[in-house]
Coordinates of C-alpha atoms in Angstrom, one line a residue:
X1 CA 0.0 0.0 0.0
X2 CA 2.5 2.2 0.9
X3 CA 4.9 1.4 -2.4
X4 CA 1.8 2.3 -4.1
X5 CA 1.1 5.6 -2.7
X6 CA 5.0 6.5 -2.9
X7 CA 4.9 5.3 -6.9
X8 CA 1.5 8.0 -7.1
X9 CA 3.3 10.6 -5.5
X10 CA 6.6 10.1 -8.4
X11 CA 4.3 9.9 -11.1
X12 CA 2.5 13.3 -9.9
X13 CA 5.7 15.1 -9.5
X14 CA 6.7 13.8 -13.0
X15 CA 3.7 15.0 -14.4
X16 CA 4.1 18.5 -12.5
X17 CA 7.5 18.7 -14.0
X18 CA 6.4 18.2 -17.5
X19 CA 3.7 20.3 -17.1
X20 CA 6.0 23.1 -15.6
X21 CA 8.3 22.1 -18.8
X22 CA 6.3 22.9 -20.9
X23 CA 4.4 26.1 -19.9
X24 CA 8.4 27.4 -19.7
X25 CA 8.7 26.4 -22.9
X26 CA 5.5 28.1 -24.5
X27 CA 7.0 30.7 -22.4
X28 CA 10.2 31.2 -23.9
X29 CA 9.1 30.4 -27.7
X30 CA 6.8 33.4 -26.8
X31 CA 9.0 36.2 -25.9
X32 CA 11.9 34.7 -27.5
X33 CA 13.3 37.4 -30.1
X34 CA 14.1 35.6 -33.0
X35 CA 12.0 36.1 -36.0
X36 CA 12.7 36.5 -39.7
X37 CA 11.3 39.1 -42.4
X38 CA 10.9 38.2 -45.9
X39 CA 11.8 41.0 -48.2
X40 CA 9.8 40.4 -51.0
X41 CA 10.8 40.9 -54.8
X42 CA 10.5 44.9 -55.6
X43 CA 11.4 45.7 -52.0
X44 CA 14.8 46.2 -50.1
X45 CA 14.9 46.3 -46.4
X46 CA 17.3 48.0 -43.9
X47 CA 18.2 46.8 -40.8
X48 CA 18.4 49.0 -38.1
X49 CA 20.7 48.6 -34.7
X50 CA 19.0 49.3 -31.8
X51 CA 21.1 48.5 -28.6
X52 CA 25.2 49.2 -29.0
X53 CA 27.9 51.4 -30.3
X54 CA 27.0 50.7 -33.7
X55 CA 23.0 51.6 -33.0
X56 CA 21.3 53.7 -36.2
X57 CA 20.9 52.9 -39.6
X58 CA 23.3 50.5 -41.1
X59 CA 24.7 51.5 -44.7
X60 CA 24.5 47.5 -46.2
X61 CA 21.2 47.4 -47.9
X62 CA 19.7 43.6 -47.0
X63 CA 18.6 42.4 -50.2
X64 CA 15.3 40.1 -50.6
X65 CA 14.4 37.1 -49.6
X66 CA 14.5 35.6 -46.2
X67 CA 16.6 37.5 -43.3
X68 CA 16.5 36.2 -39.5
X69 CA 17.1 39.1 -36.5
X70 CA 16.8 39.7 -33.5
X71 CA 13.7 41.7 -32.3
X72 CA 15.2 42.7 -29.0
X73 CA 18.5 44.5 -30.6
X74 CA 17.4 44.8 -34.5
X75 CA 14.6 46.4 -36.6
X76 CA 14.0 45.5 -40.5
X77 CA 12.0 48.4 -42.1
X78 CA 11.2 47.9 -45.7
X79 CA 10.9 49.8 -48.4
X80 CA 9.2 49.5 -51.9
X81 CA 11.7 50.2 -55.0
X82 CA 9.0 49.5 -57.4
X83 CA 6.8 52.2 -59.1
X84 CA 4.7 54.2 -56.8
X85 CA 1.6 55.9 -57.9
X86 CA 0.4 59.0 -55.2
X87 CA -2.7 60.7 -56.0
X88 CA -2.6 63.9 -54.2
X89 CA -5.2 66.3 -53.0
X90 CA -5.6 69.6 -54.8
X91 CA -4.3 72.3 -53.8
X92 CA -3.9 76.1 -55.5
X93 CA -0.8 78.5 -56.8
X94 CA -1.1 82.0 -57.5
X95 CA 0.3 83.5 -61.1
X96 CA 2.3 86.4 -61.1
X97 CA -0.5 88.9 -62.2
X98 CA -2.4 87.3 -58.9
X99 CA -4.5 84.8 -60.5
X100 CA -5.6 81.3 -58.8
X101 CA -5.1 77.9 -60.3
X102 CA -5.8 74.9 -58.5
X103 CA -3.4 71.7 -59.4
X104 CA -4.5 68.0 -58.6
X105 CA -1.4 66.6 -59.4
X106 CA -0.4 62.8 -59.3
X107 CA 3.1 61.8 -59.0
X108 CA 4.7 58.6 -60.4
X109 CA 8.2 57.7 -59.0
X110 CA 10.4 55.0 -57.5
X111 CA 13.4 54.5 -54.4
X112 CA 16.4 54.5 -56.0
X113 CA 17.6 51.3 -53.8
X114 CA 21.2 51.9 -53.3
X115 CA 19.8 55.6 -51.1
X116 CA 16.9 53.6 -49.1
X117 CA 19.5 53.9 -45.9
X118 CA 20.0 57.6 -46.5
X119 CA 16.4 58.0 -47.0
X120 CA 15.6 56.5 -43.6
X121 CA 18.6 58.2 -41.5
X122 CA 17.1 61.2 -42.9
X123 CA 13.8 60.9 -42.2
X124 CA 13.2 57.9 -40.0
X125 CA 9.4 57.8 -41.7
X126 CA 7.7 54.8 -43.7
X127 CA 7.5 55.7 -47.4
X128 CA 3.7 56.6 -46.7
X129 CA 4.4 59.5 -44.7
X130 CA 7.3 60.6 -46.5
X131 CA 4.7 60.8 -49.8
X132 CA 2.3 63.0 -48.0
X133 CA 5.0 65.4 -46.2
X134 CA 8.2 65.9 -47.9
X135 CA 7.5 64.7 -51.5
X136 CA 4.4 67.0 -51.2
X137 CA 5.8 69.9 -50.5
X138 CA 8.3 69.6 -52.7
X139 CA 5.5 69.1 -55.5
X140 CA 3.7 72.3 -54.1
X141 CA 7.3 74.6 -54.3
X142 CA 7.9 73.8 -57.5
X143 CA 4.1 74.7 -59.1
X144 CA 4.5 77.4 -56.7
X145 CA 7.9 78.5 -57.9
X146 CA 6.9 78.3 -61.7
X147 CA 3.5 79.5 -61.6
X148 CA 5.3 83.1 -60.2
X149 CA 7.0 83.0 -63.1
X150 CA 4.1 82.9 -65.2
X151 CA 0.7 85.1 -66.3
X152 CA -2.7 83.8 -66.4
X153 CA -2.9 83.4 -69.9
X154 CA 0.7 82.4 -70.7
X155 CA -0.4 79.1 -68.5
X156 CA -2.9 77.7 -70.7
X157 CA -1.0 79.0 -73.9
X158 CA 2.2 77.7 -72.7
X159 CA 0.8 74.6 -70.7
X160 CA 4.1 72.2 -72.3
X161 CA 7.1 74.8 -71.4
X162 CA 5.0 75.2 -67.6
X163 CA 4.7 71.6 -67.3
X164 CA 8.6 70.4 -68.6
X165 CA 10.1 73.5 -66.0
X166 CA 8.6 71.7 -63.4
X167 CA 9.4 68.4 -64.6
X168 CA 13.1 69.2 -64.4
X169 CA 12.6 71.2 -60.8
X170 CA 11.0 68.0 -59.5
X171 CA 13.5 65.9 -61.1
X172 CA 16.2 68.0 -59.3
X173 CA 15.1 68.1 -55.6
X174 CA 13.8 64.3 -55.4
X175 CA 16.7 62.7 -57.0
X176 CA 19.3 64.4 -54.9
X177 CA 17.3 62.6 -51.8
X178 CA 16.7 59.0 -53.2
X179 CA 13.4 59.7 -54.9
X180 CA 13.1 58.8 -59.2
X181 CA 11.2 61.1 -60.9
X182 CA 8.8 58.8 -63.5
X183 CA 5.8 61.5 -64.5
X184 CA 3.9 63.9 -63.1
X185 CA -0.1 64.2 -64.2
X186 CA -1.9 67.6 -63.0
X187 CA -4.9 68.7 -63.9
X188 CA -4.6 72.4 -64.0
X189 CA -7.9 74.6 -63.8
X190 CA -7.9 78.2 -64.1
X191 CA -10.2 80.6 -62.4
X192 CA -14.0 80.9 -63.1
X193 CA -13.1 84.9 -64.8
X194 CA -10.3 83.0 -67.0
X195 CA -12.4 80.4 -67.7
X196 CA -15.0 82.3 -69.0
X197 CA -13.0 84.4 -71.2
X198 CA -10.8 81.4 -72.7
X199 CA -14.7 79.8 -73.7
X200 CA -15.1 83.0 -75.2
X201 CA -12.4 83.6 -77.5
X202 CA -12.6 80.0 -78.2
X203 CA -16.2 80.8 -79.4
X204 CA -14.9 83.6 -81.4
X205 CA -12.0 81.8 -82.8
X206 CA -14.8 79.3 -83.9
X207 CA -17.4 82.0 -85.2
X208 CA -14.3 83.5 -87.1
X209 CA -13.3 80.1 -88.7
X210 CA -16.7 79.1 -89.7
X211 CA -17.1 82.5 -91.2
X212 CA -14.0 82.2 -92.9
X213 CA -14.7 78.4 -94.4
X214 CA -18.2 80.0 -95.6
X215 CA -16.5 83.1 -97.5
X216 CA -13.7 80.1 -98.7
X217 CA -17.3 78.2 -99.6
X218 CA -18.8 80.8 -101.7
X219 CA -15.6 81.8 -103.6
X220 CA -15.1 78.4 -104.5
X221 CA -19.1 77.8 -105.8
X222 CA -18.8 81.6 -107.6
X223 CA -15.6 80.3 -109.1
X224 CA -17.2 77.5 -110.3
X225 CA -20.3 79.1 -111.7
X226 CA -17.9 81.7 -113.4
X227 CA -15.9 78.7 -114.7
X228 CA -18.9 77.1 -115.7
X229 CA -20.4 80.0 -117.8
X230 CA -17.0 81.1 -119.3
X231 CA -16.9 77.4 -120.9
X232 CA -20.3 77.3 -121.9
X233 CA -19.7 80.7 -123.4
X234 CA -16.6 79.2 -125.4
X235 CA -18.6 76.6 -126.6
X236 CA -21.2 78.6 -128.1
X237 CA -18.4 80.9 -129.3
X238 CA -16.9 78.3 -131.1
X239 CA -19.9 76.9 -132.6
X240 CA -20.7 80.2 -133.9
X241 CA -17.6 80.4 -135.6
X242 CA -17.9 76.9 -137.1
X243 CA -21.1 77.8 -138.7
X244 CA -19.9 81.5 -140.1
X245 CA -17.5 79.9 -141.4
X246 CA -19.0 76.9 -143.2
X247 CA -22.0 79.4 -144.2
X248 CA -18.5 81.5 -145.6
X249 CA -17.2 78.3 -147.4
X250 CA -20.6 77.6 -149.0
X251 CA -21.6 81.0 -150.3
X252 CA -17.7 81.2 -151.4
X253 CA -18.7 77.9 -153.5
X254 CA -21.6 79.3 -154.8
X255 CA -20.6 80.4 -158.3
X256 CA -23.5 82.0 -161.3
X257 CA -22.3 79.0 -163.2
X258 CA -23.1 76.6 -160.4
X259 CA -26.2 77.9 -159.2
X260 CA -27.4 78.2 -163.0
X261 CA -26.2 74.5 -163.1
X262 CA -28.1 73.5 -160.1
X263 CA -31.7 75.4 -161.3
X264 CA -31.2 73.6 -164.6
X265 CA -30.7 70.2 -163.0
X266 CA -33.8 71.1 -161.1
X267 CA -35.9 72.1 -163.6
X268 CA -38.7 70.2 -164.7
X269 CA -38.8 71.4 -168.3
X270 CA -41.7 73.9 -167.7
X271 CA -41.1 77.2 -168.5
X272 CA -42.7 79.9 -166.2
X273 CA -45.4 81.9 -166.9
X274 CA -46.8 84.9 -165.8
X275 CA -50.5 87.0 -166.2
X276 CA -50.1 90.9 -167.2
X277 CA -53.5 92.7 -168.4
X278 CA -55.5 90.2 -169.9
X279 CA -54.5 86.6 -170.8
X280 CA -51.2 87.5 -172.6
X281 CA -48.5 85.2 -171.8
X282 CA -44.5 86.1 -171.8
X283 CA -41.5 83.8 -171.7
X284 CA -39.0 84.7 -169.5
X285 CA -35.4 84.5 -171.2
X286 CA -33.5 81.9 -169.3
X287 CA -29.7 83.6 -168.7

């Protein structure tokens, strides 16, 4: 009895033991550091010291795939190289003679991946933020910087030499910092007053060009009802002139001798008579 109560007692502390085990060891994989980020394809990640002499932003640039670290003394941020699309909110710039545009511009560019460790020791912000803060503003300097430059008018006249200035402004100030300019789409809309007037001398411009194709539309039928008569005129000039001048060839061929020859061929062999007084008859002496 007593063996059997003593084997109970073993088996119970063996059990504790295992279960104490155990609980330590869902313990420890719990708070244990370790873990690994995958950088996926398109994407470079830099790891970041947090304990040590050597704490900050290191300048290797971990490549992707798989890398292990520990979370207790290491930090993996990542950051996207490929093509980013931002879409950001409208916002307005004043031209030099005082007139307001507003510009929904949206940006495309990518990380240039050898400057993703500068970019972060700079501003120690996720791509996200950096979009909406610094890239922003530097979007809204250089509208603002051009449009200065720049009237109302010569802004919709010259929309390609506004847009490639700040192109290369843009191209400038974000490459220097790790940013690749791709292509910049704004939708530029001028004032309600500018507006109206550039509907206006569009309408003009229209109402001058009809105008002008109508005037260019009438010439062209008057031209062709002048070139129409003169030829029908020719014609009947020239058929004149083909009948003087076979009426001219056939009175020219009308010799006495052959018009006596042709009244004898078409005599009949009666000679004519004519009544004077009473019933007196005369022949006519045939020449």
């Amino acid at each position: 009895m007593e063996y059997q109560d003593a084997t109970k007692k073993t088996l119970y502390k063996k059990l504790i033991r295992l279960i104490a085990g155990m609980v330590i060891l869902l313990i420890v994989i719990a708070v244990q550091p370790f873990t690994y980020e995958n950088i996926d394809a398109g994407n470079v990640g830099i790891k970041i010291n947090l304990y040590g002499s050597d704490r900050g932003v290191d300048n290797i640039t971990i490549v992707t795939g798989r890398v292990w670290y520990n979370t207790w003394t290491t930090k993996i941020v990542e950051f996207p190289t490929f093509t980013q699309s931002v879409d950001y909110e409208p916002f307005v710039v004043t031209t030099k003679d005082a007139a307001e545009f507003k510009v929904d511009p949206k940006l495309n560019y990518h990380v240039n991946s050898t400057m993703v460790p500068q970019i972060y020791r700079q501003y120690r912000k996720p791509l996200a933020e950096i979009e909406q803060q610094f890239m922003r503003n530097t979007i809204y300097d250089a509208y603002r910087i051009v449009a200065n430059s720049f009237s109302s008018d010569s802004v919709m006249s010259n929309r390609e030499r506004f847009e490639d200035r700040i192109q290369m402004i843009l191209t400038k100030n974000l490459s220097k910092d790790g940013f690749i300019y791709d292509q910049l789409t704004s939708a530029i809309t001028p004032p309600e007053s500018l507006r109206q007037m550039i509907d206006e001398k569009n309408a003009s411009i229209q109402a001058r060009l009809k105008a002008e194709n109508q005037a260019k539309q009438a010439d062209a039928e008057a031209k062709v009802k002048v070139a129409t008569a003169t030829g029908e005129a020719q014609a009947l000039l020239v058929r004149a002139k083909a009948e003087s001048e076979a009426n001219r060839l056939r009175q020219q061929s009308l010799t006495p001798l052959l018009v006596q020859q042709q009244w004898i061929q078409k005599w009949d062999g009666k000679l004519p008579t004519t009544q004077a007084g009473g019933n007196a008859s005369f022949m006519l002496p045939v020449k």
